[in-house]
Every structure is written in C-alpha cells, then in structure tokens.
C-alpha cells in the first residue's frame, strides 16, 4: 500500500514538473505553481510563481501571487523571505485583509509584536469584529504591558462572543498582572467550572495560590493539571518544588526524576535531587 502511495506522489510530481516545463503563459505558470504547492513540491512551486511574475510584472493579480509565494516560503522555513513577499503583495493591495492577516500572524510567530500589532490594527480598522485580530491584539498588548488596550480588545471579543474562552482567560491574566489576585482567583475558578478539562487553568490558579502562601491548595490544582496533561515537564517541575517546600521529599524526588525523563537536564537539578534523597 505504501509503495502505491509513493508511486502516486512521484507520478503527481512528475506531472507537475512536466506542466511547469510546458507552461508558457502567466496563467499556466500560476496553475502549475498552485498544483506543485498542493503536493508540497515547494521548490517547484516557487520557481513557477517567479516565472509568472517575470511574464507579467505589472499584473494586478500579482498581489495574490506574491502572497502565494510567501506561503510557499513559510512552508520551507524561509520566514524572512516570506515577510518580503508579503510586503510586495501589500504594496499592490495595501488593505487586503487575508494578506495583512498572514503577515501579522508571521510577525506574531517571529515575536515581532510591534510590527504585528500595526497589521492587526489595520485589519481592525477595516473589520472591527475580526476575531483572530482581536485575540492576537489582546495578547500582544498584554505582553507589552498596555493593559488598558488589552482589556479593550478582550471586551470587544466578549461583545461578539460572550463565551469566548481566550477573552475570558485574557481578562483573568490581566487581573493577575495588575496584582488583583482575588479577582483573578474568582475568574479562574469560574472558568474551571466551565472548562474542567483545561490543564492550563489549574496551573495558573496554582501559581496564584502558591503566591498567596497556600501550597497545599496549589498542589491539589497541580495534581489535576498533571492528570490532564501528564507530559508537561514545567507543571511537574513546579509541583516538585512545592512538594519540597512542604517537606514531602519522596514526592518531590519523584517529580524531579519525572521532569528529567521529560527533558529537563539532570545537571540542572543536581542540588534538588540530593536534597530530596
């Protein structure tokens, strides 16, 4: 069966290569490029798109073509080249929301929040109820410690989708960041009642409980988080330190060993292992 699949993929690739070699017009190169991209033949797709651009450099359709080229470059891991291609696309169609969103998402992925927020802002100017842009903007403003703007984004989200989980969690984290711990705890508990299967909620609430000198409550929440997400080394490591703090060396040692199994370097926990032996 596997052999048949491989042969089929090779046949498709050969067909695409043949089509790209035979292509003469702008449309034929674009079509060949799209087909190549659909079977992950990204080098071939990029070549086809570039040939199309050479055929008709001033074609209004090149905005979409540059966008397609950027997606192919992203798929190959050439993210900075993809940014350049999105810029070329937006030079032709500066207010095209899908292209703006693609570039904003890539900036977001690269951690360039200041440029991402500019693109998301342009999207929201034209489409104020864009869920993805509001969610990303709320997160970015929170990271930039502009809590007022973050709150505004989350409030707008909740007007559109009253049960939006991202917005509700974002507001709870805002309360935590502003040191409103009681309000944060109340909101987190409400969210846990609504979403009892979200490990991250128990982990965040445990963090607040730990800061409030309630390690026993924090351990209960971390136990639940580990039950839901048993391979999260950070949660297990946090629980290990709390077990150590409360004097339960056996459980602490077990969690330190488990964290090592999950990828934490043993050398970094040498002291902890010795102290909990």
PDB file of C-alpha atoms in Angstrom:
ATOM      1  CA  UNK A   1       0.000   0.000   0.000  1.00  0.00           C
ATOM      2  CA  UNK A   2       2.825   2.406   0.954  1.00  0.00           C
ATOM      3  CA  UNK A   3       4.589   1.637  -2.321  1.00  0.00           C
ATOM      4  CA  UNK A   4       1.454   2.588  -4.271  1.00  0.00           C
ATOM      5  CA  UNK A   5       1.161   5.883  -2.370  1.00  0.00           C
ATOM      6  CA  UNK A   6       4.805   6.765  -3.036  1.00  0.00           C
ATOM      7  CA  UNK A   7       4.451   5.881  -6.716  1.00  0.00           C
ATOM      8  CA  UNK A   8       1.299   8.029  -6.887  1.00  0.00           C
ATOM      9  CA  UNK A   9       3.077  11.001  -5.315  1.00  0.00           C
ATOM     10  CA  UNK A  10       6.016  10.628  -7.679  1.00  0.00           C
ATOM     11  CA  UNK A  11       3.648  10.465 -10.630  1.00  0.00           C
ATOM     12  CA  UNK A  12       1.896  13.650  -9.450  1.00  0.00           C
ATOM     13  CA  UNK A  13       5.238  15.377  -9.030  1.00  0.00           C
ATOM     14  CA  UNK A  14       6.363  14.344 -12.494  1.00  0.00           C
ATOM     15  CA  UNK A  15       3.095  15.630 -13.935  1.00  0.00           C
ATOM     16  CA  UNK A  16       3.570  18.976 -12.173  1.00  0.00           C
ATOM     17  CA  UNK A  17       7.183  19.212 -13.331  1.00  0.00           C
ATOM     18  CA  UNK A  18       6.129  18.456 -16.897  1.00  0.00           C
ATOM     19  CA  UNK A  19       3.362  21.048 -16.687  1.00  0.00           C
ATOM     20  CA  UNK A  20       5.768  23.696 -15.389  1.00  0.00           C
ATOM     21  CA  UNK A  21       8.241  22.970 -18.187  1.00  0.00           C
ATOM     22  CA  UNK A  22       5.485  23.249 -20.788  1.00  0.00           C
ATOM     23  CA  UNK A  23       3.956  26.384 -19.267  1.00  0.00           C
ATOM     24  CA  UNK A  24       4.141  29.435 -21.481  1.00  0.00           C
ATOM     25  CA  UNK A  25       1.646  31.948 -20.152  1.00  0.00           C
ATOM     26  CA  UNK A  26       1.219  33.742 -16.838  1.00  0.00           C
ATOM     27  CA  UNK A  27      -1.880  31.685 -16.058  1.00  0.00           C
ATOM     28  CA  UNK A  28      -0.153  28.383 -16.856  1.00  0.00           C
ATOM     29  CA  UNK A  29       2.769  29.157 -14.555  1.00  0.00           C
ATOM     30  CA  UNK A  30       0.385  30.136 -11.745  1.00  0.00           C
ATOM     31  CA  UNK A  31      -1.648  26.970 -12.197  1.00  0.00           C
ATOM     32  CA  UNK A  32       1.490  24.821 -12.206  1.00  0.00           C
ATOM     33  CA  UNK A  33       2.736  26.591  -9.074  1.00  0.00           C
ATOM     34  CA  UNK A  34      -0.523  26.044  -7.210  1.00  0.00           C
ATOM     35  CA  UNK A  35      -0.505  22.350  -8.147  1.00  0.00           C
ATOM     36  CA  UNK A  36       3.102  21.990  -7.034  1.00  0.00           C
ATOM     37  CA  UNK A  37       2.358  23.647  -3.694  1.00  0.00           C
ATOM     38  CA  UNK A  38      -0.622  21.328  -3.164  1.00  0.00           C
ATOM     39  CA  UNK A  39       1.706  18.301  -3.185  1.00  0.00           C
ATOM     40  CA  UNK A  40       4.416  20.070  -1.136  1.00  0.00           C
ATOM     41  CA  UNK A  41       6.759  20.465  -4.109  1.00  0.00           C
ATOM     42  CA  UNK A  42       7.702  23.886  -2.775  1.00  0.00           C
ATOM     43  CA  UNK A  43      10.881  24.495  -4.795  1.00  0.00           C
ATOM     44  CA  UNK A  44       8.965  23.786  -7.994  1.00  0.00           C
ATOM     45  CA  UNK A  45       6.075  25.993  -6.849  1.00  0.00           C
ATOM     46  CA  UNK A  46       8.385  28.901  -6.060  1.00  0.00           C
ATOM     47  CA  UNK A  47      10.035  28.630  -9.470  1.00  0.00           C
ATOM     48  CA  UNK A  48       6.654  28.646 -11.218  1.00  0.00           C
ATOM     49  CA  UNK A  49       5.457  31.693  -9.286  1.00  0.00           C
ATOM     50  CA  UNK A  50       8.663  33.574 -10.050  1.00  0.00           C
ATOM     51  CA  UNK A  51       8.359  32.763 -13.761  1.00  0.00           C
ATOM     52  CA  UNK A  52       4.790  34.067 -13.709  1.00  0.00           C
ATOM     53  CA  UNK A  53       5.996  37.307 -12.126  1.00  0.00           C
ATOM     54  CA  UNK A  54       8.647  37.648 -14.832  1.00  0.00           C
ATOM     55  CA  UNK A  55       5.994  37.101 -17.506  1.00  0.00           C
ATOM     56  CA  UNK A  56       3.769  39.892 -16.229  1.00  0.00           C
ATOM     57  CA  UNK A  57       5.442  42.032 -13.547  1.00  0.00           C
ATOM     58  CA  UNK A  58       2.697  44.678 -13.525  1.00  0.00           C
ATOM     59  CA  UNK A  59      -0.314  42.359 -13.385  1.00  0.00           C
ATOM     60  CA  UNK A  60      -2.810  43.389 -10.666  1.00  0.00           C
ATOM     61  CA  UNK A  61      -3.158  39.710  -9.763  1.00  0.00           C
ATOM     62  CA  UNK A  62       0.422  39.700  -8.517  1.00  0.00           C
ATOM     63  CA  UNK A  63      -0.772  40.656  -5.030  1.00  0.00           C
ATOM     64  CA  UNK A  64      -2.249  37.174  -4.678  1.00  0.00           C
ATOM     65  CA  UNK A  65       0.731  35.654  -6.451  1.00  0.00           C
ATOM     66  CA  UNK A  66       3.208  37.253  -4.034  1.00  0.00           C
ATOM     67  CA  UNK A  67       1.018  36.052  -1.167  1.00  0.00           C
ATOM     68  CA  UNK A  68       1.123  32.502  -2.524  1.00  0.00           C
ATOM     69  CA  UNK A  69       4.874  32.795  -2.916  1.00  0.00           C
ATOM     70  CA  UNK A  70       5.134  33.908   0.730  1.00  0.00           C
ATOM     71  CA  UNK A  71       3.144  30.888   1.904  1.00  0.00           C
ATOM     72  CA  UNK A  72       5.462  28.578  -0.027  1.00  0.00           C
ATOM     73  CA  UNK A  73       8.480  30.292   1.543  1.00  0.00           C
ATOM     74  CA  UNK A  74       6.924  29.946   5.004  1.00  0.00           C
ATOM     75  CA  UNK A  75       6.404  26.239   4.386  1.00  0.00           C
ATOM     76  CA  UNK A  76      10.115  25.943   3.564  1.00  0.00           C
ATOM     77  CA  UNK A  77      11.066  27.785   6.757  1.00  0.00           C
ATOM     78  CA  UNK A  78      12.236  30.898   4.861  1.00  0.00           C
ATOM     79  CA  UNK A  79      10.257  33.258   7.066  1.00  0.00           C
ATOM     80  CA  UNK A  80      12.160  36.477   6.421  1.00  0.00           C
ATOM     81  CA  UNK A  81      11.844  35.915   2.664  1.00  0.00           C
ATOM     82  CA  UNK A  82       8.124  35.359   3.234  1.00  0.00           C
ATOM     83  CA  UNK A  83       7.900  38.738   5.003  1.00  0.00           C
ATOM     84  CA  UNK A  84       9.484  40.372   1.936  1.00  0.00           C
ATOM     85  CA  UNK A  85       6.974  38.653  -0.349  1.00  0.00           C
ATOM     86  CA  UNK A  86       4.038  39.763   1.802  1.00  0.00           C
ATOM     87  CA  UNK A  87       5.402  43.305   1.591  1.00  0.00           C
ATOM     88  CA  UNK A  88       5.425  43.053  -2.203  1.00  0.00           C
ATOM     89  CA  UNK A  89       1.834  41.806  -2.115  1.00  0.00           C
ATOM     90  CA  UNK A  90       0.714  44.623   0.166  1.00  0.00           C
ATOM     91  CA  UNK A  91       2.459  47.211  -1.989  1.00  0.00           C
ATOM     92  CA  UNK A  92      -0.095  46.228  -4.644  1.00  0.00           C
ATOM     93  CA  UNK A  93      -3.102  45.678  -2.340  1.00  0.00           C
ATOM     94  CA  UNK A  94      -2.347  47.509   0.941  1.00  0.00           C
ATOM     95  CA  UNK A  95      -5.730  46.830   2.565  1.00  0.00           C
ATOM     96  CA  UNK A  96      -6.189  43.197   1.593  1.00  0.00           C
ATOM     97  CA  UNK A  97      -7.259  41.642   4.898  1.00  0.00           C
ATOM     98  CA  UNK A  98      -6.205  38.000   4.249  1.00  0.00           C
ATOM     99  CA  UNK A  99      -2.717  39.128   3.206  1.00  0.00           C
ATOM    100  CA  UNK A 100      -2.437  41.560   6.128  1.00  0.00           C
ATOM    101  CA  UNK A 101      -3.547  38.772   8.447  1.00  0.00           C
ATOM    102  CA  UNK A 102      -0.979  36.360   7.032  1.00  0.00           C
ATOM    103  CA  UNK A 103       1.840  38.863   7.530  1.00  0.00           C
ATOM    104  CA  UNK A 104       0.595  39.814  11.003  1.00  0.00           C
ATOM    105  CA  UNK A 105       0.465  36.148  12.003  1.00  0.00           C
ATOM    106  CA  UNK A 106       4.010  35.637  10.758  1.00  0.00           C
ATOM    107  CA  UNK A 107       5.261  38.700  12.636  1.00  0.00           C
ATOM    108  CA  UNK A 108       3.462  37.315  15.705  1.00  0.00           C
ATOM    109  CA  UNK A 109       5.142  33.925  15.266  1.00  0.00           C
ATOM    110  CA  UNK A 110       8.542  35.623  14.953  1.00  0.00           C
ATOM    111  CA  UNK A 111       7.913  37.583  18.155  1.00  0.00           C
ATOM    112  CA  UNK A 112       7.908  40.935  16.354  1.00  0.00           C
ATOM    113  CA  UNK A 113       4.898  42.204  18.283  1.00  0.00           C
ATOM    114  CA  UNK A 114       5.326  45.866  17.401  1.00  0.00           C
ATOM    115  CA  UNK A 115       5.007  45.184  13.668  1.00  0.00           C
ATOM    116  CA  UNK A 116       2.306  42.570  14.193  1.00  0.00           C
ATOM    117  CA  UNK A 117       0.123  44.984  16.147  1.00  0.00           C
ATOM    118  CA  UNK A 118       0.336  47.540  13.318  1.00  0.00           C
ATOM    119  CA  UNK A 119      -1.014  44.979  10.845  1.00  0.00           C
ATOM    120  CA  UNK A 120      -3.712  43.768  13.246  1.00  0.00           C
ATOM    121  CA  UNK A 121      -4.673  47.423  13.792  1.00  0.00           C
ATOM    122  CA  UNK A 122      -5.153  47.930  10.042  1.00  0.00           C
ATOM    123  CA  UNK A 123      -7.334  44.811   9.950  1.00  0.00           C
ATOM    124  CA  UNK A 124      -9.466  46.047  12.850  1.00  0.00           C
ATOM    125  CA  UNK A 125      -9.833  49.499  11.279  1.00  0.00           C
ATOM    126  CA  UNK A 126     -11.466  47.822   8.300  1.00  0.00           C
ATOM    127  CA  UNK A 127     -13.060  44.850  10.064  1.00  0.00           C
ATOM    128  CA  UNK A 128     -13.649  45.714  13.771  1.00  0.00           C
ATOM    129  CA  UNK A 129     -15.169  42.311  14.550  1.00  0.00           C
ATOM    130  CA  UNK A 130     -12.277  40.220  13.257  1.00  0.00           C
ATOM    131  CA  UNK A 131     -11.959  37.571  15.990  1.00  0.00           C
ATOM    132  CA  UNK A 132      -8.407  36.467  15.186  1.00  0.00           C
ATOM    133  CA  UNK A 133      -7.083  40.023  15.101  1.00  0.00           C
ATOM    134  CA  UNK A 134      -8.793  40.903  18.401  1.00  0.00           C
ATOM    135  CA  UNK A 135      -7.440  37.804  20.137  1.00  0.00           C
ATOM    136  CA  UNK A 136      -3.902  38.388  18.894  1.00  0.00           C
ATOM    137  CA  UNK A 137      -4.048  42.111  19.717  1.00  0.00           C
ATOM    138  CA  UNK A 138      -5.253  41.418  23.247  1.00  0.00           C
ATOM    139  CA  UNK A 139      -2.374  39.012  23.807  1.00  0.00           C
ATOM    140  CA  UNK A 140       0.211  41.395  22.324  1.00  0.00           C
ATOM    141  CA  UNK A 141      -0.970  44.405  24.332  1.00  0.00           C
ATOM    142  CA  UNK A 142      -0.803  42.260  27.456  1.00  0.00           C
ATOM    143  CA  UNK A 143       2.799  41.271  26.639  1.00  0.00           C
ATOM    144  CA  UNK A 144       3.634  44.935  26.044  1.00  0.00           C
ATOM    145  CA  UNK A 145       2.008  45.753  29.425  1.00  0.00           C
ATOM    146  CA  UNK A 146      -0.551  48.045  27.798  1.00  0.00           C
ATOM    147  CA  UNK A 147      -3.326  46.607  29.953  1.00  0.00           C
ATOM    148  CA  UNK A 148      -5.935  49.201  29.007  1.00  0.00           C
ATOM    149  CA  UNK A 149      -5.744  48.342  25.309  1.00  0.00           C
ATOM    150  CA  UNK A 150      -5.617  44.622  26.098  1.00  0.00           C
ATOM    151  CA  UNK A 151      -8.793  44.972  28.173  1.00  0.00           C
ATOM    152  CA  UNK A 152     -10.482  46.836  25.316  1.00  0.00           C
ATOM    153  CA  UNK A 153      -9.667  44.035  22.861  1.00  0.00           C
ATOM    154  CA  UNK A 154     -10.976  41.363  25.209  1.00  0.00           C
ATOM    155  CA  UNK A 155     -14.137  43.369  25.927  1.00  0.00           C
ATOM    156  CA  UNK A 156     -14.773  43.695  22.196  1.00  0.00           C
ATOM    157  CA  UNK A 157     -14.314  39.952  21.823  1.00  0.00           C
ATOM    158  CA  UNK A 158     -16.844  39.261  24.560  1.00  0.00           C
ATOM    159  CA  UNK A 159     -19.379  41.546  22.883  1.00  0.00           C
ATOM    160  CA  UNK A 160     -19.094  39.413  19.752  1.00  0.00           C
ATOM    161  CA  UNK A 161     -18.752  36.050  21.531  1.00  0.00           C
ATOM    162  CA  UNK A 162     -19.842  36.250  25.194  1.00  0.00           C
ATOM    163  CA  UNK A 163     -18.346  32.825  25.958  1.00  0.00           C
ATOM    164  CA  UNK A 164     -15.044  33.376  24.165  1.00  0.00           C
ATOM    165  CA  UNK A 165     -12.528  31.376  26.220  1.00  0.00           C
ATOM    166  CA  UNK A 166      -9.471  33.319  25.035  1.00  0.00           C
ATOM    167  CA  UNK A 167     -11.004  36.630  26.106  1.00  0.00           C
ATOM    168  CA  UNK A 168     -12.130  35.314  29.493  1.00  0.00           C
ATOM    169  CA  UNK A 169      -8.711  33.833  30.223  1.00  0.00           C
ATOM    170  CA  UNK A 170      -7.049  37.018  28.965  1.00  0.00           C
ATOM    171  CA  UNK A 171      -9.025  39.146  31.392  1.00  0.00           C
ATOM    172  CA  UNK A 172      -8.190  36.781  34.270  1.00  0.00           C
ATOM    173  CA  UNK A 173      -4.497  37.092  33.395  1.00  0.00           C
ATOM    174  CA  UNK A 174      -4.879  40.861  33.210  1.00  0.00           C
ATOM    175  CA  UNK A 175      -6.208  40.853  36.765  1.00  0.00           C
ATOM    176  CA  UNK A 176      -3.243  38.746  37.802  1.00  0.00           C
ATOM    177  CA  UNK A 177      -0.743  41.021  36.060  1.00  0.00           C
ATOM    178  CA  UNK A 178      -2.278  44.035  37.778  1.00  0.00           C
ATOM    179  CA  UNK A 179      -1.892  42.235  41.131  1.00  0.00           C
ATOM    180  CA  UNK A 180      -5.651  41.868  41.619  1.00  0.00           C
ATOM    181  CA  UNK A 181      -5.196  38.334  42.889  1.00  0.00           C
ATOM    182  CA  UNK A 182      -8.593  37.817  44.490  1.00  0.00           C
ATOM    183  CA  UNK A 183     -10.377  38.906  41.313  1.00  0.00           C
ATOM    184  CA  UNK A 184      -8.096  36.653  39.266  1.00  0.00           C
ATOM    185  CA  UNK A 185      -8.818  33.669  41.535  1.00  0.00           C
ATOM    186  CA  UNK A 186     -12.565  34.231  41.253  1.00  0.00           C
ATOM    187  CA  UNK A 187     -12.401  34.412  37.467  1.00  0.00           C
ATOM    188  CA  UNK A 188     -10.156  31.352  37.216  1.00  0.00           C
ATOM    189  CA  UNK A 189     -12.490  29.330  39.430  1.00  0.00           C
ATOM    190  CA  UNK A 190     -15.447  30.331  37.255  1.00  0.00           C
ATOM    191  CA  UNK A 191     -13.516  29.310  34.143  1.00  0.00           C
ATOM    192  CA  UNK A 192     -12.596  25.958  35.702  1.00  0.00           C
ATOM    193  CA  UNK A 193     -16.276  25.306  36.393  1.00  0.00           C
ATOM    194  CA  UNK A 194     -16.981  25.962  32.703  1.00  0.00           C
ATOM    195  CA  UNK A 195     -13.881  24.229  31.321  1.00  0.00           C
ATOM    196  CA  UNK A 196     -12.831  21.492  33.778  1.00  0.00           C
ATOM    197  CA  UNK A 197     -10.659  19.832  31.112  1.00  0.00           C
ATOM    198  CA  UNK A 198      -8.247  22.778  30.632  1.00  0.00           C
ATOM    199  CA  UNK A 199      -4.973  21.916  32.377  1.00  0.00           C
ATOM    200  CA  UNK A 200      -3.639  25.459  31.976  1.00  0.00           C
ATOM    201  CA  UNK A 201      -6.392  26.861  34.206  1.00  0.00           C
ATOM    202  CA  UNK A 202      -5.383  24.666  37.144  1.00  0.00           C
ATOM    203  CA  UNK A 203      -1.716  25.558  36.590  1.00  0.00           C
ATOM    204  CA  UNK A 204      -2.426  29.300  36.606  1.00  0.00           C
ATOM    205  CA  UNK A 205      -4.664  29.065  39.666  1.00  0.00           C
ATOM    206  CA  UNK A 206      -1.952  27.029  41.415  1.00  0.00           C
ATOM    207  CA  UNK A 207       0.515  29.851  40.709  1.00  0.00           C
ATOM    208  CA  UNK A 208      -1.778  32.355  42.429  1.00  0.00           C
ATOM    209  CA  UNK A 209      -2.378  30.015  45.377  1.00  0.00           C
ATOM    210  CA  UNK A 210       1.358  29.482  45.756  1.00  0.00           C
ATOM    211  CA  UNK A 211       1.962  33.240  45.799  1.00  0.00           C
ATOM    212  CA  UNK A 212      -0.781  33.505  48.448  1.00  0.00           C
ATOM    213  CA  UNK A 213       1.163  31.037  50.644  1.00  0.00           C
ATOM    214  CA  UNK A 214      -1.343  28.237  50.036  1.00  0.00           C
ATOM    215  CA  UNK A 215       0.973  25.468  48.765  1.00  0.00           C
ATOM    216  CA  UNK A 216      -1.420  22.655  49.694  1.00  0.00           C
ATOM    217  CA  UNK A 217      -4.176  24.141  47.504  1.00  0.00           C
ATOM    218  CA  UNK A 218      -1.643  24.745  44.749  1.00  0.00           C
ATOM    219  CA  UNK A 219      -0.561  21.088  44.850  1.00  0.00           C
ATOM    220  CA  UNK A 220      -4.185  19.934  44.541  1.00  0.00           C
ATOM    221  CA  UNK A 221      -4.581  22.069  41.401  1.00  0.00           C
ATOM    222  CA  UNK A 222      -1.242  20.885  40.001  1.00  0.00           C
ATOM    223  CA  UNK A 223      -2.284  17.275  40.579  1.00  0.00           C
ATOM    224  CA  UNK A 224      -5.316  17.914  38.392  1.00  0.00           C
ATOM    225  CA  UNK A 225      -3.215  19.701  35.770  1.00  0.00           C
ATOM    226  CA  UNK A 226      -0.797  16.741  35.596  1.00  0.00           C
ATOM    227  CA  UNK A 227      -3.730  14.328  35.364  1.00  0.00           C
ATOM    228  CA  UNK A 228      -4.986  16.254  32.322  1.00  0.00           C
ATOM    229  CA  UNK A 229      -1.545  16.852  30.782  1.00  0.00           C
ATOM    230  CA  UNK A 230       0.815  14.186  32.172  1.00  0.00           C
ATOM    231  CA  UNK A 231       3.807  15.071  29.980  1.00  0.00           C
ATOM    232  CA  UNK A 232       4.081  18.759  30.822  1.00  0.00           C
ATOM    233  CA  UNK A 233       7.538  18.998  32.367  1.00  0.00           C
ATOM    234  CA  UNK A 234       7.043  22.562  33.596  1.00  0.00           C
ATOM    235  CA  UNK A 235       3.958  21.653  35.607  1.00  0.00           C
ATOM    236  CA  UNK A 236       5.669  18.602  37.087  1.00  0.00           C
ATOM    237  CA  UNK A 237       8.753  20.648  37.955  1.00  0.00           C
ATOM    238  CA  UNK A 238       6.597  23.300  39.658  1.00  0.00           C
ATOM    239  CA  UNK A 239       4.862  20.586  41.696  1.00  0.00           C
ATOM    240  CA  UNK A 240       8.254  19.120  42.642  1.00  0.00           C
ATOM    241  CA  UNK A 241       9.367  22.413  44.180  1.00  0.00           C
ATOM    242  CA  UNK A 242       6.089  22.732  46.075  1.00  0.00           C
ATOM    243  CA  UNK A 243       6.442  19.193  47.431  1.00  0.00           C
ATOM    244  CA  UNK A 244       9.971  20.134  48.503  1.00  0.00           C
ATOM    245  CA  UNK A 245       8.681  23.322  50.133  1.00  0.00           C
ATOM    246  CA  UNK A 246       6.065  21.413  52.137  1.00  0.00           C
ATOM    247  CA  UNK A 247       8.621  18.808  53.269  1.00  0.00           C
ATOM    248  CA  UNK A 248       7.447  15.890  51.137  1.00  0.00           C
ATOM    249  CA  UNK A 249      10.869  14.793  49.902  1.00  0.00           C
ATOM    250  CA  UNK A 250       9.704  11.482  48.439  1.00  0.00           C
ATOM    251  CA  UNK A 251       7.105  13.070  46.120  1.00  0.00           C
ATOM    252  CA  UNK A 252       9.456  15.936  45.291  1.00  0.00           C
ATOM    253  CA  UNK A 253      12.212  13.493  44.284  1.00  0.00           C
ATOM    254  CA  UNK A 254       9.771  11.514  42.164  1.00  0.00           C
ATOM    255  CA  UNK A 255       8.662  14.675  40.318  1.00  0.00           C
ATOM    256  CA  UNK A 256      12.245  15.847  39.768  1.00  0.00           C
ATOM    257  CA  UNK A 257      13.086  12.461  38.231  1.00  0.00           C
ATOM    258  CA  UNK A 258       9.957  12.614  36.067  1.00  0.00           C
ATOM    259  CA  UNK A 259      10.883  16.118  34.870  1.00  0.00           C
ATOM    260  CA  UNK A 260      14.304  14.772  33.876  1.00  0.00           C
ATOM    261  CA  UNK A 261      12.631  11.971  31.915  1.00  0.00           C
ATOM    262  CA  UNK A 262      10.660  14.640  30.063  1.00  0.00           C
ATOM    263  CA  UNK A 263      13.747  16.620  29.063  1.00  0.00           C
ATOM    264  CA  UNK A 264      14.945  18.762  31.972  1.00  0.00           C
ATOM    265  CA  UNK A 265      18.762  18.398  32.172  1.00  0.00           C
ATOM    266  CA  UNK A 266      19.767  16.266  35.163  1.00  0.00           C
ATOM    267  CA  UNK A 267      22.725  18.548  35.855  1.00  0.00           C
ATOM    268  CA  UNK A 268      20.369  21.484  36.457  1.00  0.00           C
ATOM    269  CA  UNK A 269      18.604  19.543  39.232  1.00  0.00           C
ATOM    270  CA  UNK A 270      21.658  18.016  40.893  1.00  0.00           C
ATOM    271  CA  UNK A 271      21.196  20.004  44.109  1.00  0.00           C
ATOM    272  CA  UNK A 272      17.429  19.315  44.260  1.00  0.00           C
ATOM    273  CA  UNK A 273      17.904  15.565  43.783  1.00  0.00           C
ATOM    274  CA  UNK A 274      20.498  15.462  46.550  1.00  0.00           C
ATOM    275  CA  UNK A 275      18.300  17.443  48.946  1.00  0.00           C
ATOM    276  CA  UNK A 276      15.274  15.194  48.403  1.00  0.00           C
ATOM    277  CA  UNK A 277      17.083  11.829  48.530  1.00  0.00           C
TER     278      UNK A 277
END
